[in-house]
Structure formats: C-alpha cells, structure tokens
mmCIF file of C-alpha atoms and ligand atoms in Angstrom:
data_model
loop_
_atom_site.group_PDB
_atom_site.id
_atom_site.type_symbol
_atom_site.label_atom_id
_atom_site.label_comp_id
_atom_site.label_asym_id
_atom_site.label_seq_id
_atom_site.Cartn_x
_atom_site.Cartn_y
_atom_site.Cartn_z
ATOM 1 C CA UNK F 1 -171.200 127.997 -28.918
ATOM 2 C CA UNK F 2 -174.111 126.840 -26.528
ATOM 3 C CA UNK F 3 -171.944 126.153 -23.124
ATOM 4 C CA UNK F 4 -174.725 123.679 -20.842
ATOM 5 C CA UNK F 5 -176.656 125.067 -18.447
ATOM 6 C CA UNK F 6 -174.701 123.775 -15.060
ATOM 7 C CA UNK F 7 -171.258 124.863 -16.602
ATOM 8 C CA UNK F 8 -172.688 128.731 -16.887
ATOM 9 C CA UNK F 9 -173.788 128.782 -13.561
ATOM 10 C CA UNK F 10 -170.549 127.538 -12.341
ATOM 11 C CA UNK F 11 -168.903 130.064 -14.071
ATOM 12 C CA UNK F 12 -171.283 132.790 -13.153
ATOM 13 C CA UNK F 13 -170.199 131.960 -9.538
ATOM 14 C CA UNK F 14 -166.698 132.021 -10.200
ATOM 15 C CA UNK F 15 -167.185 135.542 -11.303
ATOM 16 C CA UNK F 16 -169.821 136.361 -8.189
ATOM 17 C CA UNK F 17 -167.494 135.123 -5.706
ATOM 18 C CA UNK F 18 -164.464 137.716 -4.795
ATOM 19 C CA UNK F 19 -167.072 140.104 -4.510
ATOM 20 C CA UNK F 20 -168.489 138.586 -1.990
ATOM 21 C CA UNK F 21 -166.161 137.036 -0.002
ATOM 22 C CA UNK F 22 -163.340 139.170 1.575
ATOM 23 C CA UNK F 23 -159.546 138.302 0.477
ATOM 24 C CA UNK F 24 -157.866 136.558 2.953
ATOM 25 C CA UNK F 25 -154.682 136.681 1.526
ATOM 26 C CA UNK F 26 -154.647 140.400 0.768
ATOM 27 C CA UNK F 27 -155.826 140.157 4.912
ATOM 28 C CA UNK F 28 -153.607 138.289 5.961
ATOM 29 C CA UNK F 29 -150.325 140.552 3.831
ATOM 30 C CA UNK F 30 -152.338 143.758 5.901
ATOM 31 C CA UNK F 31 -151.682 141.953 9.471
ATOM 32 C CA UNK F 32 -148.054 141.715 9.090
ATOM 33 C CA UNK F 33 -148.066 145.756 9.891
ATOM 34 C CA UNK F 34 -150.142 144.512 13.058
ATOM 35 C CA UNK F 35 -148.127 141.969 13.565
ATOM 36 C CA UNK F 36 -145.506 143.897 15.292
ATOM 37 C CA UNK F 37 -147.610 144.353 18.437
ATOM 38 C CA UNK F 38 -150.754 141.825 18.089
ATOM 39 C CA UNK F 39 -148.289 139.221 16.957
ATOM 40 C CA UNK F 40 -148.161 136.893 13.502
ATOM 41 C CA UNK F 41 -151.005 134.791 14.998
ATOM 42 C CA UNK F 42 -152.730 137.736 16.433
ATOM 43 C CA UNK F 43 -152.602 135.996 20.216
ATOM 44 C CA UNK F 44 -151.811 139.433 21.076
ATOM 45 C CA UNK F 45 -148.758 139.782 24.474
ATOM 46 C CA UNK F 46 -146.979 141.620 27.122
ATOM 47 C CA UNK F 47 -149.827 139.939 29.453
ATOM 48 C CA UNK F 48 -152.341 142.257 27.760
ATOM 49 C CA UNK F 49 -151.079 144.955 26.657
ATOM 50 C CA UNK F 50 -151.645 144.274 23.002
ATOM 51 C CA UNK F 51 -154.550 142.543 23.258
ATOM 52 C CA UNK F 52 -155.825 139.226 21.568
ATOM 53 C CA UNK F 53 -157.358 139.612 18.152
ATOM 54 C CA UNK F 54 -157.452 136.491 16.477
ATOM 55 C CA UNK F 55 -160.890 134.637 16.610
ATOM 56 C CA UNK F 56 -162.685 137.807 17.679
ATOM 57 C CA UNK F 57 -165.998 138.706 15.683
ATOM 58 C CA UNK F 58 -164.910 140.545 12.447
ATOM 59 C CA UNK F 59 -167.665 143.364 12.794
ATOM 60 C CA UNK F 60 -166.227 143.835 15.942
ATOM 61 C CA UNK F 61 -162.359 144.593 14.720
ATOM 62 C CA UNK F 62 -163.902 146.516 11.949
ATOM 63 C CA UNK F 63 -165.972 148.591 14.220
ATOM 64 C CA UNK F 64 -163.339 149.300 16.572
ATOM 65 C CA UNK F 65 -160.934 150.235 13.948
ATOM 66 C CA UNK F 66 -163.586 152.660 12.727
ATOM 67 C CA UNK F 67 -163.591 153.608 16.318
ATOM 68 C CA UNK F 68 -159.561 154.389 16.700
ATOM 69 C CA UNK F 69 -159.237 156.128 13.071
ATOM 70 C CA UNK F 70 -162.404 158.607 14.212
ATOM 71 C CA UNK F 71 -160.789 158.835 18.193
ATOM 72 C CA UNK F 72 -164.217 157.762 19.538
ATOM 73 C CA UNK F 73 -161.981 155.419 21.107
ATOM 74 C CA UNK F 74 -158.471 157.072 21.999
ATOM 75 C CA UNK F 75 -155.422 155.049 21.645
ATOM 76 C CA UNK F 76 -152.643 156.491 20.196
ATOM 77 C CA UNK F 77 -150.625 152.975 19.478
ATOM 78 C CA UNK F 78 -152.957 152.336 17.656
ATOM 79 C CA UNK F 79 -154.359 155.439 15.724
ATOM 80 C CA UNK F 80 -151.440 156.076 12.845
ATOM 81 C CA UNK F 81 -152.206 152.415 11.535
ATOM 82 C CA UNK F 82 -156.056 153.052 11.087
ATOM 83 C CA UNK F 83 -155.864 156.027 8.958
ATOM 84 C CA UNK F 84 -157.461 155.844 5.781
ATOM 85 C CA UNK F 85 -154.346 156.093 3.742
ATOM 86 C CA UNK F 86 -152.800 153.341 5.668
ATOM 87 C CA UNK F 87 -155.692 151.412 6.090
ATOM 88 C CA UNK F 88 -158.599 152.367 3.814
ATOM 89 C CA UNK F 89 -162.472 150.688 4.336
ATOM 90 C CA UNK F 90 -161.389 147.653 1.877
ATOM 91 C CA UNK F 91 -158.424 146.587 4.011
ATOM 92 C CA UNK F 92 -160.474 146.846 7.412
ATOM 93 C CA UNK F 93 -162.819 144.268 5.622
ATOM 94 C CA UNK F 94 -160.035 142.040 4.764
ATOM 95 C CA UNK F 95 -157.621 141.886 8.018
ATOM 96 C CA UNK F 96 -160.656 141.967 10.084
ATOM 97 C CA UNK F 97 -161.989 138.824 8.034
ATOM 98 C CA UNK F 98 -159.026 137.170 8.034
ATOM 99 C CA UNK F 99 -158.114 137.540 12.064
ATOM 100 C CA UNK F 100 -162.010 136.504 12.640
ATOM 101 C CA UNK F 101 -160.582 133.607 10.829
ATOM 102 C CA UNK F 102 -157.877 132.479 13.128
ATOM 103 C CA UNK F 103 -158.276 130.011 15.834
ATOM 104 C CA UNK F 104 -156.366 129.855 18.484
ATOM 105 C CA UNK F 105 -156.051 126.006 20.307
ATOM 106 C CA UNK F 106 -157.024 126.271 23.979
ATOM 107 C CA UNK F 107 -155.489 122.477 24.428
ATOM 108 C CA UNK F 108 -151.582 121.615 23.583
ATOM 109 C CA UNK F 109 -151.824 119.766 20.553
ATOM 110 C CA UNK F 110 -151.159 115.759 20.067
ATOM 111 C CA UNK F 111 -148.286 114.594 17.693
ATOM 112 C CA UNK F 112 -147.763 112.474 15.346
ATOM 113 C CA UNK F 113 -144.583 110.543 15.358
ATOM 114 C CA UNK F 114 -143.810 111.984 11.423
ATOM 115 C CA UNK F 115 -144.560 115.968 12.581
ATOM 116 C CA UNK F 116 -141.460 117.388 12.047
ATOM 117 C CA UNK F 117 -140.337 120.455 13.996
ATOM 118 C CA UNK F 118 -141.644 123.358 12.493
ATOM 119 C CA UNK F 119 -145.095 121.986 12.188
ATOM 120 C CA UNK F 120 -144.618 121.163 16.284
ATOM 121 C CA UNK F 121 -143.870 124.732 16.911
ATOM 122 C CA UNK F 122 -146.201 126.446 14.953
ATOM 123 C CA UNK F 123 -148.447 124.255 16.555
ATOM 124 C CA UNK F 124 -147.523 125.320 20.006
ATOM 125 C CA UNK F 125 -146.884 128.631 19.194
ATOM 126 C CA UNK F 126 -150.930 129.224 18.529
ATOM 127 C CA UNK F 127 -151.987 127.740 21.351
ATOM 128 C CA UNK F 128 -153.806 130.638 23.612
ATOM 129 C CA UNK F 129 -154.728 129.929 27.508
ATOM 130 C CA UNK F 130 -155.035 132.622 29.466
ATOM 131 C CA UNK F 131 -154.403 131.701 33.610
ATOM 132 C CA UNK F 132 -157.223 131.323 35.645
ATOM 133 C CA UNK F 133 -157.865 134.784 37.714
ATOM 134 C CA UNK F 134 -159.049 134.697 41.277
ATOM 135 C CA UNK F 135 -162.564 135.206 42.318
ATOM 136 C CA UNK F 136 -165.468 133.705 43.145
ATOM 137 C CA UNK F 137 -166.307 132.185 39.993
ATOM 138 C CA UNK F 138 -170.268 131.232 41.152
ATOM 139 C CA UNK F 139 -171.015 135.106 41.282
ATOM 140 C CA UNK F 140 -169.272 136.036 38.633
ATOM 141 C CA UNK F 141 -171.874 133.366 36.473
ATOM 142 C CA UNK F 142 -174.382 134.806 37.900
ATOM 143 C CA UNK F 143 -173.980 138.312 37.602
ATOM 144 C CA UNK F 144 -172.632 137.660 34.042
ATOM 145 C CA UNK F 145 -175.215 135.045 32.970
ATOM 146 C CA UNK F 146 -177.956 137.538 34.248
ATOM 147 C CA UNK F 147 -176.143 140.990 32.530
ATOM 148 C CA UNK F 148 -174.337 140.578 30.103
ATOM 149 C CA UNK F 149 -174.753 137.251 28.201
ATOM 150 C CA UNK F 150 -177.443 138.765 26.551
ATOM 151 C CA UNK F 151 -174.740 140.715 24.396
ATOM 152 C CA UNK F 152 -171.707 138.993 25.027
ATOM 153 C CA UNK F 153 -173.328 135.366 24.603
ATOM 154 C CA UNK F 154 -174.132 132.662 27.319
ATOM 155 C CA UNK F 155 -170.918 131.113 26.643
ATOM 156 C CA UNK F 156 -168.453 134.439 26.135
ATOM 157 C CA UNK F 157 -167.823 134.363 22.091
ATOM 158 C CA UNK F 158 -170.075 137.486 21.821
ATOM 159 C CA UNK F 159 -172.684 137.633 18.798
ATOM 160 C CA UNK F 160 -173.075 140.077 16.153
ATOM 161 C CA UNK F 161 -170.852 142.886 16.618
ATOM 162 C CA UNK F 162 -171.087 142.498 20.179
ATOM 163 C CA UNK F 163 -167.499 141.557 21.253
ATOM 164 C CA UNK F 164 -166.131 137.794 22.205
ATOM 165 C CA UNK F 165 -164.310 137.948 26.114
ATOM 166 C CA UNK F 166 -163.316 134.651 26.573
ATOM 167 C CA UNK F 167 -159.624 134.287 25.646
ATOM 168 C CA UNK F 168 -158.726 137.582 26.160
ATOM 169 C CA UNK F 169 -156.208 138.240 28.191
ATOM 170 C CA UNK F 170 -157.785 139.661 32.239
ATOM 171 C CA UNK F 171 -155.706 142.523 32.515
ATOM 172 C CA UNK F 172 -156.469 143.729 29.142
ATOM 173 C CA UNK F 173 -160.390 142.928 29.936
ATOM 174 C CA UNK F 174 -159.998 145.204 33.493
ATOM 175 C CA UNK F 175 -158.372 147.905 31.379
ATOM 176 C CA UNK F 176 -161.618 148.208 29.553
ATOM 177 C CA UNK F 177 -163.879 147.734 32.217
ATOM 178 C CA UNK F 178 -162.329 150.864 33.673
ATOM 179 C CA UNK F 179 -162.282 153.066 31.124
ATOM 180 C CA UNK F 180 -166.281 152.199 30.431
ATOM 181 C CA UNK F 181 -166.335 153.189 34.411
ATOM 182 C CA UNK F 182 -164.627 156.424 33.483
ATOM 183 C CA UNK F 183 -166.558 157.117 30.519
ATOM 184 C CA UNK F 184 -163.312 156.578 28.390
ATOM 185 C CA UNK F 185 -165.287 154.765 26.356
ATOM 186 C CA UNK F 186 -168.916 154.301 25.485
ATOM 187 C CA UNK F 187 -170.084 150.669 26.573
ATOM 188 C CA UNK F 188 -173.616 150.432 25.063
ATOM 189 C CA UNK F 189 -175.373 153.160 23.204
ATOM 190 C CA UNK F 190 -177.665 154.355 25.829
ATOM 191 C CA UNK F 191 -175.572 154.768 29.193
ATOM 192 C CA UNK F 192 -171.952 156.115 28.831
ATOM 193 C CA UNK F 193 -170.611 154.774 31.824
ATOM 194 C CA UNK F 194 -172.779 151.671 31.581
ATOM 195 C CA UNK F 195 -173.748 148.443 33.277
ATOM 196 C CA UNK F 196 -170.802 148.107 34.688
ATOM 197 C CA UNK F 197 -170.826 151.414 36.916
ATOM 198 C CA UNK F 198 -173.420 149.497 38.902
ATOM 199 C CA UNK F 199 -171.132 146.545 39.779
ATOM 200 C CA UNK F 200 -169.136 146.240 42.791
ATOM 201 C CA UNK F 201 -165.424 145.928 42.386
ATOM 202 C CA UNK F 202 -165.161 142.089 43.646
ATOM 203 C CA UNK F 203 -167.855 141.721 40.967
ATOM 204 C CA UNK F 204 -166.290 142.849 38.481
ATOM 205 C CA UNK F 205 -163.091 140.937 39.487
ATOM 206 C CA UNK F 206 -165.357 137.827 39.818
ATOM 207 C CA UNK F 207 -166.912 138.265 36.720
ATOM 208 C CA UNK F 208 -163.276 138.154 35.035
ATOM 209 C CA UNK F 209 -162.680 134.814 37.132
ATOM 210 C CA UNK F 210 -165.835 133.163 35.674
ATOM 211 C CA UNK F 211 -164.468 134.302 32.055
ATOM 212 C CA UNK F 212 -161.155 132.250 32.509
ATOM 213 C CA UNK F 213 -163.429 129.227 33.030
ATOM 214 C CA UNK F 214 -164.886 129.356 29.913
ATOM 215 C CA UNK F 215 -162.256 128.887 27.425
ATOM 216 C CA UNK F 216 -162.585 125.328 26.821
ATOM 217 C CA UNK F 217 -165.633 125.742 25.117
ATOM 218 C CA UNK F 218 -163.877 127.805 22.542
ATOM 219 C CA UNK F 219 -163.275 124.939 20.603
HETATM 220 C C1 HEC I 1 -147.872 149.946 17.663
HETATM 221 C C2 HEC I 1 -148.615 148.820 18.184
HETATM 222 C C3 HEC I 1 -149.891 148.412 17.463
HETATM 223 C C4 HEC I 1 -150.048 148.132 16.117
HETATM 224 C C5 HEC I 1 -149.000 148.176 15.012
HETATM 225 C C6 HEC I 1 -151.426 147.719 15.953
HETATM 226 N N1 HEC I 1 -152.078 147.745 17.167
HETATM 227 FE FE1 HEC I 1 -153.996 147.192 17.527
HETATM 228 N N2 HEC I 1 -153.825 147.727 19.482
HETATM 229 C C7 HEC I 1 -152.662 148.161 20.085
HETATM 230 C C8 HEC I 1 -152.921 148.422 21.487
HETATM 231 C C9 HEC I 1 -151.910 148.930 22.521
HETATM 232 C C10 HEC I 1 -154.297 148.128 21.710
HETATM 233 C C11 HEC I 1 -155.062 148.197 23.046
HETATM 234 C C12 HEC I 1 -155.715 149.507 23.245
HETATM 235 C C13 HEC I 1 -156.331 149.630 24.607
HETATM 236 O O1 HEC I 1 -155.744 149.166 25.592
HETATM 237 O O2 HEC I 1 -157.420 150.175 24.660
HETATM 238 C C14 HEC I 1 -154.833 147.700 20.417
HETATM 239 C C15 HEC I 1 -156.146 147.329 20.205
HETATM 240 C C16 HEC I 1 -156.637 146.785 19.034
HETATM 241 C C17 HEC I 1 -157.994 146.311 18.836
HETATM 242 C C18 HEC I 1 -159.116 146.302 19.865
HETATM 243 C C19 HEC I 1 -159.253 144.924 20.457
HETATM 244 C C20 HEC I 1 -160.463 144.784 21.326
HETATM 245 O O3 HEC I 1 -160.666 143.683 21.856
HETATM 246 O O4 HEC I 1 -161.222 145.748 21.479
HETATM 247 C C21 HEC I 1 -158.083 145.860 17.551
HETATM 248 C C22 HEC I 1 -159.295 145.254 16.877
HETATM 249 C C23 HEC I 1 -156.786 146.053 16.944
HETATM 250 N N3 HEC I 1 -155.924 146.620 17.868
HETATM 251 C C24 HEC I 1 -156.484 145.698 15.634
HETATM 252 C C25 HEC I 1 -155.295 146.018 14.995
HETATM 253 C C26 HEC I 1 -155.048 145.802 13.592
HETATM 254 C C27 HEC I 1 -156.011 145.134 12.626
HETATM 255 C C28 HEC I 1 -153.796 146.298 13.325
HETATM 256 C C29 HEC I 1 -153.074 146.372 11.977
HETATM 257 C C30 HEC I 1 -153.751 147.075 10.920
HETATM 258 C C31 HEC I 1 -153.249 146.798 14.583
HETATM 259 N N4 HEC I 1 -154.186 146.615 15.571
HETATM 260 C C32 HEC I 1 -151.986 147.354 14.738
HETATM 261 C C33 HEC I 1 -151.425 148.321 19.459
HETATM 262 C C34 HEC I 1 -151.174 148.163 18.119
HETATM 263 C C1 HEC I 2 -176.498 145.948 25.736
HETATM 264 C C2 HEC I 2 -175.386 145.088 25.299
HETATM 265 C C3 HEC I 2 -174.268 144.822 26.286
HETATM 266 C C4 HEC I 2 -174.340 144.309 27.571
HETATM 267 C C5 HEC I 2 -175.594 143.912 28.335
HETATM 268 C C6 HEC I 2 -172.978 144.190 28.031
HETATM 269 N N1 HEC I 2 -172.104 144.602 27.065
HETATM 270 FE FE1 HEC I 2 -170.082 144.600 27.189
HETATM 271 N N2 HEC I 2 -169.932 145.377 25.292
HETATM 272 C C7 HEC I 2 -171.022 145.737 24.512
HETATM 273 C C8 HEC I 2 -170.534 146.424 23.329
HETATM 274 C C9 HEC I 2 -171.400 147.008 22.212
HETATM 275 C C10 HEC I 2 -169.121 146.454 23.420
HETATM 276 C C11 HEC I 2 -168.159 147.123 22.459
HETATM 277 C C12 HEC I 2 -168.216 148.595 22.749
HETATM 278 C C13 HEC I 2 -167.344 149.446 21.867
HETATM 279 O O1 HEC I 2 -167.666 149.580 20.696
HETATM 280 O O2 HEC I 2 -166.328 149.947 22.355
HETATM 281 C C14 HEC I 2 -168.791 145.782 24.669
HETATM 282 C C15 HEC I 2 -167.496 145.597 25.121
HETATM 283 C C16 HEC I 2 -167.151 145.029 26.350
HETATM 284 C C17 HEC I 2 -165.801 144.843 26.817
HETATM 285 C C18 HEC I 2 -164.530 145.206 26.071
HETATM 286 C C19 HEC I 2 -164.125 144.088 25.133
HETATM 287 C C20 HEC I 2 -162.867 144.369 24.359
HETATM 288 O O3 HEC I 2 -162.399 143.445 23.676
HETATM 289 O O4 HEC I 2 -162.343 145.476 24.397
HETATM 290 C C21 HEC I 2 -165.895 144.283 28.063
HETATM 291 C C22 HEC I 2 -164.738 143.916 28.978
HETATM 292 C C23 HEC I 2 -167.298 144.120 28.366
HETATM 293 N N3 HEC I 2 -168.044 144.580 27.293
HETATM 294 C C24 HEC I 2 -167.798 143.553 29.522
HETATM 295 C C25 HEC I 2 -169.145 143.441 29.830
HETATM 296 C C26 HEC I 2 -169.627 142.879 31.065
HETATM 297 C C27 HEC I 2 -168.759 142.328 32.177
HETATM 298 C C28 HEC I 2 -171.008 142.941 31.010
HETATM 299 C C29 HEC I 2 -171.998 142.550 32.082
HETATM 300 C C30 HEC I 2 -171.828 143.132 33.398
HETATM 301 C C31 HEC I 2 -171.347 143.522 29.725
HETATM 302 N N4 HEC I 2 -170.193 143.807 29.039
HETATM 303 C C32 HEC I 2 -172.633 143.718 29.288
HETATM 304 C C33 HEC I 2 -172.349 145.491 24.804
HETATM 305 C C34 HEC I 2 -172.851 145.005 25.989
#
C-alpha cells in the first residue's frame, strides 16, 4: 500500500518524538518522592529551607543533582534520593524537565464567577512571592547588573545552566552565598571561593534586596 507522502512524515514524527522530548508524566510520578520536602508544586518551604525548584533551568536541577549523588555538593537531605538506583540519569532528565516546566504565579490570580473551589485553591496554592528583603536596592543593581548578570541574566532567570535567583526564597539564596564564601561549594570553575569573596557583606545583603524586586518580571 503506497501511504502519501505528508501522512509518512507525520508518522515518522510520531515515532521521533518520545525520544526527543523528555516524559513529563513519568517526571512529574518521580517528584512526588520530592514532594515531601520541595512540595507538590515544587515552591519549595520552611522560609528556605527546602528551596524553590519549580521554574528553575532544567540543566541546572540536573547538574546539581549530579552534584549531590557525586558529594561535590554535600547535603545529606538530599543525597539518598539522588543515587543512581533511586534516581538513575533517565529520571534526572525527566523530573528536572518537568519542574523546569512549572510556573509559579507571582500575582494572586482573578476569578471567574463559575471557578469552583478547588480550581481557586490550586490556584492560590501556586502562587510564589517571596517578601521584599532590606537593603539598598540601587547598589545591589549595580553591583549585580555589573557581576553577575552576565551569568545569572540581566533580569535574574539565569541562562544556560547558569542558575535562575529571582523567586527563590533570601535565606535560602544567603545560605549559598556563604558556603561559596567558605569554599563549601565551587561558584564558577576558575575561583573556589569566587566573586562573591570580594563583596562586602551589606553588598551582598543588598544584592539579595535588588533580587526581591525583580519577580514581577517572571511572568
Ligand atoms: C528529605 C528532603 C528532600 C527530598 C526528599 C528532596 N530534597 Fe532536594 N533539597 C533538600 C534540601 C534541604 C535542599 C537544600 C540544600 C542546601 O541548602 O544546600 C535541596 C536542594 C535541592 C536542589 C538545589 C536547588 C538549587 O537552587 O540549587 C535541587 C535541584 C533539588 N533539591 C531537587 C530535588 C529533587 C528533584 C528531588 C526528588 C528526586 C528532591 N530534591 C528531593 C531536601 C530534599
Ligand atoms: C561566571 C559565571 C557567574 C557569575 C559572574 C556569577 N555566578 Fe552565581 N552561579 C554561577 C554558577 C555556575 C552557579 C551554580 C554553581 C553550582 O553548580 O553549584 C551559580 C550559583 C549561584 C547561586 C546559588 C543558586 C542556587 O539556587 O543555589 C547564587 C546565590 C549566586 N550564584 C549568586 C551570584 C551573585 C550574587 C553573583 C554576582 C556577585 C554571581 N552569582 C555571579 C555562575 C556565576
């Protein structure tokens, strides 16, 4: 049977296609083990201590993942769930593809009279702002807008595997920031203790104030 031409190639794609995209159902069945801490929405909670995931670049998550199963970065909440028999390199494509996916409103949603209940509080239940922190938010641009928006983007959502900041939560952000200072954790490739070694403290405080400005342009 001759099938015409346009029907093959649809069908060709059919085939090509769950190769190359990543399953987001299968990713989204993986995050109810991450649920527990990062939440079902991955909005993260206890003011920081599980921090935000949702809407953060997915070569990120899978790099860091990478990062806790190897204990290049140490955290031991974290380490059991990344092992390669709980989580082998198929299912760190898929849950970090499918929390990449997940936006998280920075405005309280609008209503329709017909929305019935559950569909309010899901709803509200995504919605992410994180509380302005003090500082002087006109250095903080600066500093950030001259060192470090040429990783982390101009306007905070990071690029490449180069995280996202804005909508994270600040204490979780000042965690990091002092473990780079320690040399917890490498920063960027060349420097151990980094960039941010060479910051003052209010800077670094004022840098997380500018952050918390940003969010609205995460929609
Ligand atoms: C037992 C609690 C727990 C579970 C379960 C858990 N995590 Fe975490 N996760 C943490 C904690 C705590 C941190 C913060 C570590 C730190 O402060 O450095 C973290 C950090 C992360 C980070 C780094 C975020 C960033 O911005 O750098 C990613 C990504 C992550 N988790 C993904 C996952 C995924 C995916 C799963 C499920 C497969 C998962 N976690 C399961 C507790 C948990
Ligand atoms: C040369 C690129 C580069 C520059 C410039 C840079 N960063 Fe980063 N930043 C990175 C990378 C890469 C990571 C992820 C590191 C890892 O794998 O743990 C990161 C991670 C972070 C994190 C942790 C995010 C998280 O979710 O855990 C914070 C906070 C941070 N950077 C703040 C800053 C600040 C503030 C500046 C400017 C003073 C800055 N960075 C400049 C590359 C850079």
């Amino acid at each position: 049977m001759q099938l015409p031409r346009p029907f093959c190639l649809l069908l060709v794609c059919l085939f090509a296609m769950p190769a190359l995209a990543q399953d987001l159902a299968k990713g989204k069945d993986i995050n109810g083990t991450c649920a527990a801490c990062h939440g079902q929405y991955g909005a993260g909670g206890k003011k920081g201590e599980y921090p935000r995931i949702a809407g953060q670049r997915a070569a990120y998550i899978e790099d860091q993942l990478r990062s806790f199963r190897s204990r290049k970065r140490m955290n031991i909440p974290m380490f059991p769930y990344t092992q390669e028999r709980e989580l082998p390199d198929e299912d760190i494509k898929d849950v970090s593809a499918y929390l990449a996916s997940i936006e998280l409103p920075t405005k309280w949603p609008v209503f329709k009279d017909n929305d019935d209940a559950l569909t309010r509080l899901t709803a509200m239940e995504k919605v992410m702002i994180v509380p302005r922190a003090e500082g002087n938010v006109d250095n903080g641009k600066d500093i950030y807008q001259k060192q470090c928006a040429s990783c982390h983007a101009k306007t905070g959502k990071g690029r490449g595997k180069f995280p996202m900041l804005i909508g994270q939560y600040t204490n979780y952000l000042r965690k990091q920031m002092d473990s780079y200072i320690k040399g917890e954790r490498p920063h960027d490739e060349d420097d151990s203790r980094g960039i941010l070694a060479t910051l003052k403290e209010s800077d670094l405080q004022d840098i997380l104030a500018y952050l918390t400005t940003l969010q609205d342009s995460q929609q």
